[in-house]
Coordinates of C-alpha atoms in Angstrom, one line a residue:
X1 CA -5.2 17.2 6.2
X2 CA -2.6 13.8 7.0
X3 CA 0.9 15.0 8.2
X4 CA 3.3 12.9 6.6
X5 CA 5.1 10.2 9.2
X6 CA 8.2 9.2 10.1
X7 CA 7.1 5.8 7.5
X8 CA 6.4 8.3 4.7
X9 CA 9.9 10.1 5.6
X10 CA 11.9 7.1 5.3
X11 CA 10.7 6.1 2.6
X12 CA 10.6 9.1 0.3
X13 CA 14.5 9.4 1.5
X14 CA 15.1 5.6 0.7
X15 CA 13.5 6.2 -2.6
X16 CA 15.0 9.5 -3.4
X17 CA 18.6 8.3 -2.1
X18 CA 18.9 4.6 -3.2
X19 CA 16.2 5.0 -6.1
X20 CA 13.0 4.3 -6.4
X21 CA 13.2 1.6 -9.3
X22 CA 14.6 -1.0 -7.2
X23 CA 11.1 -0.9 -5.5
X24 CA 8.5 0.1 -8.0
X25 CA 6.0 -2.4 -7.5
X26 CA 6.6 -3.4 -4.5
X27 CA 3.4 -3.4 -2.3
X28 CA 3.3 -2.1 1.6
X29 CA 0.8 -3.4 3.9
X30 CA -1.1 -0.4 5.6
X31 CA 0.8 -0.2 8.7
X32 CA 4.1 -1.0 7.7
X33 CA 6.8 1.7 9.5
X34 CA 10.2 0.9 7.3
X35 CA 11.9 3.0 10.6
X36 CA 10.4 0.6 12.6
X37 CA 12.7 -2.6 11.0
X38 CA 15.3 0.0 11.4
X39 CA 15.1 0.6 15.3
X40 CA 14.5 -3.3 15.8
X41 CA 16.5 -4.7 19.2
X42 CA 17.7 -7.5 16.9
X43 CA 18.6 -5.8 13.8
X44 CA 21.9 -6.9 11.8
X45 CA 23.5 -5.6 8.6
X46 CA 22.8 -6.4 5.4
X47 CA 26.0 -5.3 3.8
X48 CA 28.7 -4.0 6.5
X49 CA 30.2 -6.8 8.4
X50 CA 29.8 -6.7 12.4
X51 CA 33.3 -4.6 12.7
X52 CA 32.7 -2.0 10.2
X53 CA 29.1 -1.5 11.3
X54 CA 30.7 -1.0 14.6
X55 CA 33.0 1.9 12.9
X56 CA 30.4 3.2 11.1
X57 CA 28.7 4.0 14.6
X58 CA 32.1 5.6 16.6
X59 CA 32.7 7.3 13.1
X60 CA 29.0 8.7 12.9
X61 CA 29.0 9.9 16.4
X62 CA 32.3 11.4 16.2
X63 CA 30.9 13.4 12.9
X64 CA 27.5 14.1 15.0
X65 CA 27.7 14.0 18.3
X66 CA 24.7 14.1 20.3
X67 CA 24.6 17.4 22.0
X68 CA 20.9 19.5 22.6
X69 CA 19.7 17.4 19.9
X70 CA 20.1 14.2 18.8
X71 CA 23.2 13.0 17.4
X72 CA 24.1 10.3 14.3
X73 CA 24.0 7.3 16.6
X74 CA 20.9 8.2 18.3
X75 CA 19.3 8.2 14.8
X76 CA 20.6 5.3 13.6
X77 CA 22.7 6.5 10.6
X78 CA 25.2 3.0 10.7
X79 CA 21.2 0.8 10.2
X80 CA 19.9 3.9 7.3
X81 CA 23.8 3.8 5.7
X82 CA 23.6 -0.2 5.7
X83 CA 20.5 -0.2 4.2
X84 CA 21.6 2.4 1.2
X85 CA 24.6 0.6 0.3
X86 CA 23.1 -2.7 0.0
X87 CA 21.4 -1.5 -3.0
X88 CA 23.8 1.0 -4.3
X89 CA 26.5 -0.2 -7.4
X90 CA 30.2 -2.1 -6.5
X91 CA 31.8 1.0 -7.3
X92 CA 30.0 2.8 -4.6
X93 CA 29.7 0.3 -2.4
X94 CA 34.6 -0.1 -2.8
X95 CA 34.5 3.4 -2.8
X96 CA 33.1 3.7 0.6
X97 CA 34.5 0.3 1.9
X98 CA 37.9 1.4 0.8
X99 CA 37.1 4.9 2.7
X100 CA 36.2 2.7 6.2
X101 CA 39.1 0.2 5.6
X102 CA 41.9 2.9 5.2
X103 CA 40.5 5.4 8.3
X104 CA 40.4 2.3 10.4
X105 CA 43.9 1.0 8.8
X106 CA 45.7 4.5 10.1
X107 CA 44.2 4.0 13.4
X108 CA 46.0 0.5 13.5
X109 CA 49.1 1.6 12.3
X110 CA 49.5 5.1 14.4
X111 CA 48.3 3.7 17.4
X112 CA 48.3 -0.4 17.0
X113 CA 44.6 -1.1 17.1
X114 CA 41.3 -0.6 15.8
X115 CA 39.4 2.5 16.0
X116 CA 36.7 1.2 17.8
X117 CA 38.6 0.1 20.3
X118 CA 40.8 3.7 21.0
X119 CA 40.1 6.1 23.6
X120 CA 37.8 8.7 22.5
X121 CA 40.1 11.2 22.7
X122 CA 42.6 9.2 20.3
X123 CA 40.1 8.8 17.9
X124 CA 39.2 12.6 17.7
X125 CA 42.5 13.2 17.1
X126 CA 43.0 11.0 14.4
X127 CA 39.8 12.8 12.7
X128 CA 41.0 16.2 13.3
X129 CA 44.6 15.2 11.8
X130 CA 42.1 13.9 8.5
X131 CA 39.8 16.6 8.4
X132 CA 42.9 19.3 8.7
X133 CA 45.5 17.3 7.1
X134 CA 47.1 21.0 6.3
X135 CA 47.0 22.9 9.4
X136 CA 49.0 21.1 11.8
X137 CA 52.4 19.2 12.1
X138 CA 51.6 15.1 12.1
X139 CA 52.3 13.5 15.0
X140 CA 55.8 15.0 15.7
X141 CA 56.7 14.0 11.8
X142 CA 57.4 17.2 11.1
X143 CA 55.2 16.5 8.0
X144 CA 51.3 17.6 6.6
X145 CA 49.0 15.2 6.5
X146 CA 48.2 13.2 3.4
X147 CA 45.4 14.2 1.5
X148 CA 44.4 10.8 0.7
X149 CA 43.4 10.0 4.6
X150 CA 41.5 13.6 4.2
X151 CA 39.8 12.5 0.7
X152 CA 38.8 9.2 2.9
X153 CA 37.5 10.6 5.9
X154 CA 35.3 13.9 3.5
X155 CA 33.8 10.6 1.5
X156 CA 32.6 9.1 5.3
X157 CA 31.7 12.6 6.2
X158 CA 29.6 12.9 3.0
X159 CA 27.8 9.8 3.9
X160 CA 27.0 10.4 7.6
X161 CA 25.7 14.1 7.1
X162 CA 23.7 13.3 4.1
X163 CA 21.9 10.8 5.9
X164 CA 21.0 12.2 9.0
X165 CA 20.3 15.6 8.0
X166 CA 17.7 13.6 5.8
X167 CA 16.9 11.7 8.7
X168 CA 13.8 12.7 11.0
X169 CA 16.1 13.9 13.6
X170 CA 18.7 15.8 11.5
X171 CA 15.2 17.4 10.1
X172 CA 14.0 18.5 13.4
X173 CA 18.0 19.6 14.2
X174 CA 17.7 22.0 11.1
X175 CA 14.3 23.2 12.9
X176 CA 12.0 21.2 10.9
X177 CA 8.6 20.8 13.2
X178 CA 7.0 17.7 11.3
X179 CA 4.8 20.0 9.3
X180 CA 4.9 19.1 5.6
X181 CA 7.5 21.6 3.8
X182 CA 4.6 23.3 1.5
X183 CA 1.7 23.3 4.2
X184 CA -1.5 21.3 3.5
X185 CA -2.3 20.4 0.2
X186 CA -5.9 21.5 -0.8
X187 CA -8.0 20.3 -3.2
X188 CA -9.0 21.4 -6.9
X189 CA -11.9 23.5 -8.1
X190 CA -13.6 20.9 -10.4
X191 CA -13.9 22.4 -13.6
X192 CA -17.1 23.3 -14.6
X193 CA -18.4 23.0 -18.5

């Protein structure tokens, strides 16, 4: 019986996450890998400009790292998320926008330039003080955090987790080992009259 591949993957998660009407009808040549125009050298975005693409990546591997197995960067979650919110609504697309704009904003105002560009240890700290924004003092404040940096950096979270853990290796991470989820599918008894 045919294993599904990674092209099959991808697509079914494209479909099932951006919606599959934006590409009924639209025909596939044989051997066309959708992952592979994903994990092109030259690749560019079709939505995020070059600089939030670029936060998008330190974001993703901050969220999941690579450690034993592969992290967001390594599987491309910036090219996947890109790809998702050209086709999604405005309102999504602002939503998460304005969820990138003000995480990178606060890194620029605490600590006077972009988050890309921080140490790595600065920028884990500015995630913890989002992701925790009630259990620690701010940076000697002597105030919580806001909730609305927390509400920004849960909405990137959201994003990066959903799409890796639906990515081939966020699969395999959960201990997915390529086999179809419901084995082999067999083949009907024809009915006899």
């Amino acid at each position: 019986m045919l294993k599904p591949n990674r092209r099959q993957l991808l697509r079914a998660s494209l479909f099932g996450a951006a919606g599959a009407t934006a590409a009924v009808g639209r025909e596939f040549p044989a051997n066309y890998d959708d992952s592979k125009e994903l994990a092109r050298p030259a690749w560019k975005p079709a939505f995020l400009s070059d600089h939030q693409n670029q936060t998008v990546i330190v974001l993703s591997d901050l969220i999941i790292p690579e450690t034993d197995t592969p992290g967001a960067k390594t599987a491309l979650v910036n090219r996947f998320l890109d790809l998702l919110l050209a086709a999604e609504t405005h309102d999504t697309q602002q939503g998460f926008l304005n969820s990138l704009a003000y995480l990178d904003g606060e890194a620029r105002s605490r600590y006077g330039n972009a988050l890309i560009y921080l140490p790595k240890e600065t920028q884990i700290e500015l995630l913890e003080f989002f992701a925790y924004p009630n259990s620690f003092e701010t940076w000697g404040e002597g105030q919580t955090g806001d909730q609305a940096g927390h509400n920004h950096f849960q909405n990137m979270k959201d994003w990066v987790t959903r799409i890796f853990y639906s990515s081939e290796a966020g699969m395999k991470a959960l201990g997915w080992n390529g086999d179809p989820p419901h084995g082999a599918l067999g083949g009907c008894e024809p009915r006899r009259a």
